[in-house]
PDB file of C-alpha atoms in Angstrom:
ATOM      1  CA  ALA A 564     -71.237 273.017 107.321  1.00  0.00           C
ATOM      2  CA  SER A 565     -68.374 269.884 108.144  1.00  0.00           C
ATOM      3  CA  THR A 566     -70.183 267.828 106.046  1.00  0.00           C
ATOM      4  CA  LYS A 567     -70.533 270.603 102.924  1.00  0.00           C
ATOM      5  CA  ALA A 568     -67.055 271.259 103.304  1.00  0.00           C
ATOM      6  CA  PHE A 569     -65.776 267.825 103.284  1.00  0.00           C
ATOM      7  CA  LEU A 570     -68.082 266.894 100.406  1.00  0.00           C
ATOM      8  CA  ASP A 571     -66.567 269.528  98.473  1.00  0.00           C
ATOM      9  CA  TYR A 572     -63.117 268.365  99.156  1.00  0.00           C
ATOM     10  CA  GLU A 573     -63.672 265.263  98.437  1.00  0.00           C
ATOM     11  CA  THR A 574     -65.321 266.098  95.384  1.00  0.00           C
ATOM     12  CA  ARG A 575     -62.474 267.525  94.200  1.00  0.00           C
ATOM     13  CA  ILE A 576     -59.820 265.755  94.937  1.00  0.00           C
ATOM     14  CA  THR A 577     -61.478 262.822  93.275  1.00  0.00           C
ATOM     15  CA  GLY A 578     -62.284 265.135  90.257  1.00  0.00           C
ATOM     16  CA  VAL A 579     -58.876 266.080  89.895  1.00  0.00           C
ATOM     17  CA  ILE A 580     -57.417 262.417  89.919  1.00  0.00           C
ATOM     18  CA  ARG A 581     -60.090 261.260  87.948  1.00  0.00           C
ATOM     19  CA  VAL A 582     -59.262 264.184  85.044  1.00  0.00           C
ATOM     20  CA  GLY A 583     -55.603 263.440  85.122  1.00  0.00           C
ATOM     21  CA  SER A 584     -55.877 259.713  85.381  1.00  0.00           C
ATOM     22  CA  LYS A 585     -57.254 260.218  81.579  1.00  0.00           C
ATOM     23  CA  PHE A 586     -54.374 262.406  80.542  1.00  0.00           C
ATOM     24  CA  GLY A 587     -51.760 259.459  82.399  1.00  0.00           C
ATOM     25  CA  GLU A 588     -50.931 261.527  85.283  1.00  0.00           C
ATOM     26  CA  SER A 589     -50.698 258.964  88.511  1.00  0.00           C
ATOM     27  CA  SER A 590     -53.018 259.689  91.740  1.00  0.00           C
ATOM     28  CA  ASP A 591     -49.663 259.578  93.951  1.00  0.00           C
ATOM     29  CA  ALA A 592     -48.580 262.691  91.518  1.00  0.00           C
ATOM     30  CA  ILE A 593     -51.235 264.587  91.334  1.00  0.00           C
ATOM     31  CA  ARG A 594     -51.375 264.138  95.199  1.00  0.00           C
ATOM     32  CA  LEU A 595     -47.527 265.364  96.105  1.00  0.00           C
ATOM     33  CA  SER A 596     -48.354 268.092  93.394  1.00  0.00           C
ATOM     34  CA  LEU A 597     -51.338 269.479  95.561  1.00  0.00           C
ATOM     35  CA  ASP A 598     -48.712 269.089  98.579  1.00  0.00           C
ATOM     36  CA  ARG A 599     -46.525 271.564  97.035  1.00  0.00           C
ATOM     37  CA  LEU A 600     -49.109 273.783  96.116  1.00  0.00           C
ATOM     38  CA  THR A 601     -50.727 273.994  99.462  1.00  0.00           C
ATOM     39  CA  GLN A 602     -47.757 274.019 101.566  1.00  0.00           C
ATOM     40  CA  SER A 603     -47.396 278.005 102.211  1.00  0.00           C
ATOM     41  CA  GLY A 604     -51.126 277.678 103.803  1.00  0.00           C
ATOM     42  CA  LEU A 605     -52.481 280.494 101.228  1.00  0.00           C
ATOM     43  CA  LEU A 606     -54.215 278.077  99.101  1.00  0.00           C
ATOM     44  CA  LYS A 607     -57.043 276.011  99.970  1.00  0.00           C
ATOM     45  CA  VAL A 608     -56.487 271.773  98.999  1.00  0.00           C
ATOM     46  CA  SER A 609     -59.554 272.632  97.419  1.00  0.00           C
ATOM     47  CA  ASP A 610     -59.151 275.489  95.250  1.00  0.00           C
ATOM     48  CA  ALA A 611     -55.208 273.820  94.243  1.00  0.00           C
ATOM     49  CA  ALA A 612     -57.547 270.477  93.412  1.00  0.00           C
ATOM     50  CA  ALA A 613     -60.247 272.302  91.257  1.00  0.00           C
ATOM     51  CA  GLY A 614     -57.373 274.921  89.736  1.00  0.00           C
ATOM     52  CA  LEU A 615     -55.515 271.666  88.584  1.00  0.00           C
ATOM     53  CA  ARG A 616     -58.212 270.161  87.325  1.00  0.00           C
ATOM     54  CA  ASN A 617     -58.830 273.078  85.195  1.00  0.00           C
ATOM     55  CA  LEU A 618     -55.651 272.998  83.757  1.00  0.00           C
ATOM     56  CA  LEU A 619     -55.200 269.041  83.518  1.00  0.00           C
ATOM     57  CA  SER A 620     -58.270 268.732  81.374  1.00  0.00           C
ATOM     58  CA  THR A 621     -56.423 270.672  78.196  1.00  0.00           C
ATOM     59  CA  GLY A 622     -54.044 267.975  78.200  1.00  0.00           C
ATOM     60  CA  ILE A 623     -50.902 270.457  78.750  1.00  0.00           C
ATOM     61  CA  GLY A 624     -49.887 268.064  81.808  1.00  0.00           C
ATOM     62  CA  LEU A 625     -49.063 267.968  85.451  1.00  0.00           C
ATOM     63  CA  PRO A 626     -45.535 269.704  85.455  1.00  0.00           C
ATOM     64  CA  MET A 627     -46.742 272.512  83.428  1.00  0.00           C
ATOM     65  CA  ALA A 628     -50.083 272.677  85.246  1.00  0.00           C
ATOM     66  CA  GLU A 629     -48.285 273.031  88.220  1.00  0.00           C
ATOM     67  CA  GLN A 630     -46.007 275.619  87.202  1.00  0.00           C
ATOM     68  CA  LEU A 631     -49.071 277.612  86.140  1.00  0.00           C
ATOM     69  CA  MET A 632     -50.859 277.668  89.483  1.00  0.00           C
ATOM     70  CA  VAL A 633     -47.646 278.743  90.879  1.00  0.00           C
ATOM     71  CA  ARG A 634     -47.201 281.912  88.385  1.00  0.00           C
ATOM     72  CA  LEU A 635     -50.881 282.605  88.926  1.00  0.00           C
ATOM     73  CA  GLY A 636     -50.570 282.144  92.821  1.00  0.00           C
ATOM     74  CA  ASN A 637     -47.400 284.653  92.401  1.00  0.00           C
ATOM     75  CA  ALA A 638     -49.444 287.203  90.156  1.00  0.00           C
ATOM     76  CA  ALA A 639     -52.698 286.722  92.558  1.00  0.00           C
ATOM     77  CA  ALA A 640     -50.794 288.020  95.573  1.00  0.00           C
ATOM     78  CA  PHE A 641     -51.368 291.382  94.965  1.00  0.00           C
ATOM     79  CA  ASN A 642     -53.184 291.807  91.858  1.00  0.00           C
ATOM     80  CA  ARG A 643     -56.142 289.644  91.835  1.00  0.00           C
ATOM     81  CA  GLN A 644     -59.513 291.087  91.758  1.00  0.00           C
ATOM     82  CA  GLY A 645     -60.643 292.887  94.671  1.00  0.00           C
ATOM     83  CA  MET A 646     -63.429 291.145  95.462  1.00  0.00           C
ATOM     84  CA  LEU A 647     -61.995 287.618  95.418  1.00  0.00           C
ATOM     85  CA  ASP A 648     -60.306 285.548  98.126  1.00  0.00           C
ATOM     86  CA  TYR A 649     -56.587 284.114  96.594  1.00  0.00           C
ATOM     87  CA  GLY A 650     -58.014 280.809  96.108  1.00  0.00           C
ATOM     88  CA  GLN A 651     -61.233 281.815  94.398  1.00  0.00           C
ATOM     89  CA  ALA A 652     -58.825 284.319  91.941  1.00  0.00           C
ATOM     90  CA  ILE A 653     -56.600 281.873  91.044  1.00  0.00           C
ATOM     91  CA  VAL A 654     -59.325 279.007  90.222  1.00  0.00           C
ATOM     92  CA  GLY A 655     -60.796 281.856  88.367  1.00  0.00           C
ATOM     93  CA  ALA A 656     -58.040 282.151  86.289  1.00  0.00           C
ATOM     94  CA  THR A 657     -57.276 278.437  85.711  1.00  0.00           C
ATOM     95  CA  ASP A 658     -61.048 278.276  84.216  1.00  0.00           C
ATOM     96  CA  GLY A 659     -59.828 281.516  82.085  1.00  0.00           C
ATOM     97  CA  PHE A 660     -57.135 279.465  80.858  1.00  0.00           C
ATOM     98  CA  LYS A 661     -59.421 276.049  79.890  1.00  0.00           C
ATOM     99  CA  ASN A 662     -61.956 278.425  78.299  1.00  0.00           C
ATOM    100  CA  PHE A 663     -59.841 280.771  76.559  1.00  0.00           C
ATOM    101  CA  MET A 664     -61.746 283.644  78.672  1.00  0.00           C
ATOM    102  CA  SER A 665     -59.932 286.907  79.434  1.00  0.00           C
ATOM    103  CA  ARG A 666     -61.860 288.001  81.733  1.00  0.00           C
ATOM    104  CA  MET A 667     -61.488 284.983  84.051  1.00  0.00           C
ATOM    105  CA  LEU A 668     -57.988 285.134  83.446  1.00  0.00           C
ATOM    106  CA  ASP A 669     -58.065 288.725  85.000  1.00  0.00           C
ATOM    107  CA  ASN A 670     -58.886 287.222  88.342  1.00  0.00           C
ATOM    108  CA  ALA A 671     -55.419 286.397  88.963  1.00  0.00           C
ATOM    109  CA  GLY A 672     -54.510 289.738  87.924  1.00  0.00           C
ATOM    110  CA  ILE A 673     -53.371 289.215  84.139  1.00  0.00           C
ATOM    111  CA  THR A 674     -54.672 291.516  82.151  1.00  0.00           C
ATOM    112  CA  GLU A 675     -53.768 291.274  79.294  1.00  0.00           C
ATOM    113  CA  ASN A 676     -56.460 289.840  76.434  1.00  0.00           C
ATOM    114  CA  ILE A 677     -55.662 285.887  75.551  1.00  0.00           C
ATOM    115  CA  SER A 678     -56.031 286.535  71.995  1.00  0.00           C
ATOM    116  CA  GLN A 679     -53.170 289.123  71.795  1.00  0.00           C
ATOM    117  CA  ILE A 680     -50.859 286.669  74.349  1.00  0.00           C
ATOM    118  CA  LEU A 681     -51.281 284.267  71.629  1.00  0.00           C
ATOM    119  CA  LYS A 682     -50.561 286.166  68.619  1.00  0.00           C
ATOM    120  CA  GLU A 683     -47.242 287.279  70.514  1.00  0.00           C
ATOM    121  CA  GLN A 684     -46.617 283.915  70.910  1.00  0.00           C
ATOM    122  CA  GLY A 685     -47.323 282.889  67.806  1.00  0.00           C
ATOM    123  CA  ARG A 686     -45.006 285.650  66.323  1.00  0.00           C
ATOM    124  CA  ILE A 687     -41.979 284.437  68.229  1.00  0.00           C
ATOM    125  CA  LEU A 688     -42.719 281.242  67.453  1.00  0.00           C
ATOM    126  CA  GLY A 689     -43.511 281.839  63.852  1.00  0.00           C
ATOM    127  CA  VAL A 690     -47.068 279.673  63.825  1.00  0.00           C
ATOM    128  CA  ASN A 691     -50.196 281.162  62.610  1.00  0.00           C
ATOM    129  CA  VAL A 692     -52.441 280.285  65.568  1.00  0.00           C
ATOM    130  CA  GLU A 693     -55.611 279.980  63.994  1.00  0.00           C
ATOM    131  CA  LYS A 694     -53.831 276.757  62.452  1.00  0.00           C
ATOM    132  CA  LEU A 695     -53.142 275.128  65.699  1.00  0.00           C
ATOM    133  CA  SER A 696     -55.314 272.900  67.886  1.00  0.00           C
ATOM    134  CA  ASP A 697     -57.049 273.825  71.698  1.00  0.00           C
ATOM    135  CA  TYR A 698     -53.764 271.845  72.584  1.00  0.00           C
ATOM    136  CA  GLU A 699     -51.306 273.870  70.840  1.00  0.00           C
ATOM    137  CA  LYS A 700     -53.503 277.159  72.075  1.00  0.00           C
ATOM    138  CA  HIS A 701     -52.842 276.011  75.324  1.00  0.00           C
ATOM    139  CA  MET A 702     -49.723 275.359  75.632  1.00  0.00           C
ATOM    140  CA  LEU A 703     -48.824 278.663  74.008  1.00  0.00           C
ATOM    141  CA  LEU A 704     -51.099 280.449  76.098  1.00  0.00           C
ATOM    142  CA  ALA A 705     -49.414 278.514  79.278  1.00  0.00           C
ATOM    143  CA  GLN A 706     -45.563 279.768  77.572  1.00  0.00           C
ATOM    144  CA  GLY A 707     -47.330 283.638  77.643  1.00  0.00           C
ATOM    145  CA  ILE A 708     -48.570 283.557  81.243  1.00  0.00           C
ATOM    146  CA  ILE A 709     -45.046 282.092  82.351  1.00  0.00           C
ATOM    147  CA  GLN A 710     -43.540 285.405  80.551  1.00  0.00           C
ATOM    148  CA  LYS A 711     -46.181 287.742  81.738  1.00  0.00           C
ATOM    149  CA  THR A 712     -46.269 286.910  85.711  1.00  0.00           C
ATOM    150  CA  ALA A 713     -42.243 286.527  85.512  1.00  0.00           C
ATOM    151  CA  ILE A 714     -42.376 289.963  87.019  1.00  0.00           C
ATOM    152  CA  PHE A 715     -44.769 288.617  89.947  1.00  0.00           C
ATOM    153  CA  GLN A 716     -42.384 285.804  91.139  1.00  0.00           C
ATOM    154  CA  GLY A 717     -42.372 285.562  95.125  1.00  0.00           C
ATOM    155  CA  ASP A 718     -45.072 287.538  95.267  1.00  0.00           C
ATOM    156  CA  SER A 719     -46.887 284.761  97.147  1.00  0.00           C
ATOM    157  CA  ALA A 720     -44.343 284.198  99.790  1.00  0.00           C
ATOM    158  CA  LYS A 721     -44.205 288.162 100.490  1.00  0.00           C
ATOM    159  CA  LEU A 722     -48.028 287.288 101.068  1.00  0.00           C
ATOM    160  CA  ALA A 723     -47.479 284.166 103.164  1.00  0.00           C
ATOM    161  CA  GLN A 724     -45.298 286.710 105.523  1.00  0.00           C
ATOM    162  CA  THR A 725     -48.031 289.065 105.859  1.00  0.00           C
ATOM    163  CA  THR A 726     -50.915 289.377 108.637  1.00  0.00           C
ATOM    164  CA  LYS A 727     -53.541 288.970 105.872  1.00  0.00           C
ATOM    165  CA  GLY A 728     -51.349 285.633 104.492  1.00  0.00           C
ATOM    166  CA  ARG A 729     -51.252 284.381 108.060  1.00  0.00           C
TER     167      ARG A 729
END
């Protein structure tokens, strides 16, 4: 079991660093981000690495990816799908973000359809979503998620203070 856990950890860390490097992110910056994301003890390093890898693969950059991980963590604290643990909910949501799959984004408790979020953000910015590149759609979706999760700010810190979070 220890060997399997180590191999999973190593694979996820290597994966996020390799993907991040393809988009100009340094391994040191990624490791610092992982440290910040796992500082509360709620999120395992392997889950943080998997989530960051998903987000970085969209080209949105490390600062935005880390911000989304925090926002998704706050949303997942008390709103995630009941059968998922905290890390699974976040990783699933990042996969949904990457692949534009609303059902997966719902893992963290974000129930609004991705196409609706994109449409709202496009209307706010005055752009036609259909004409945007995937990168532009991901940036638009990131802004929408940041807005949608504002009401959950601080929830992961509250979870960390509960018996379940410790």
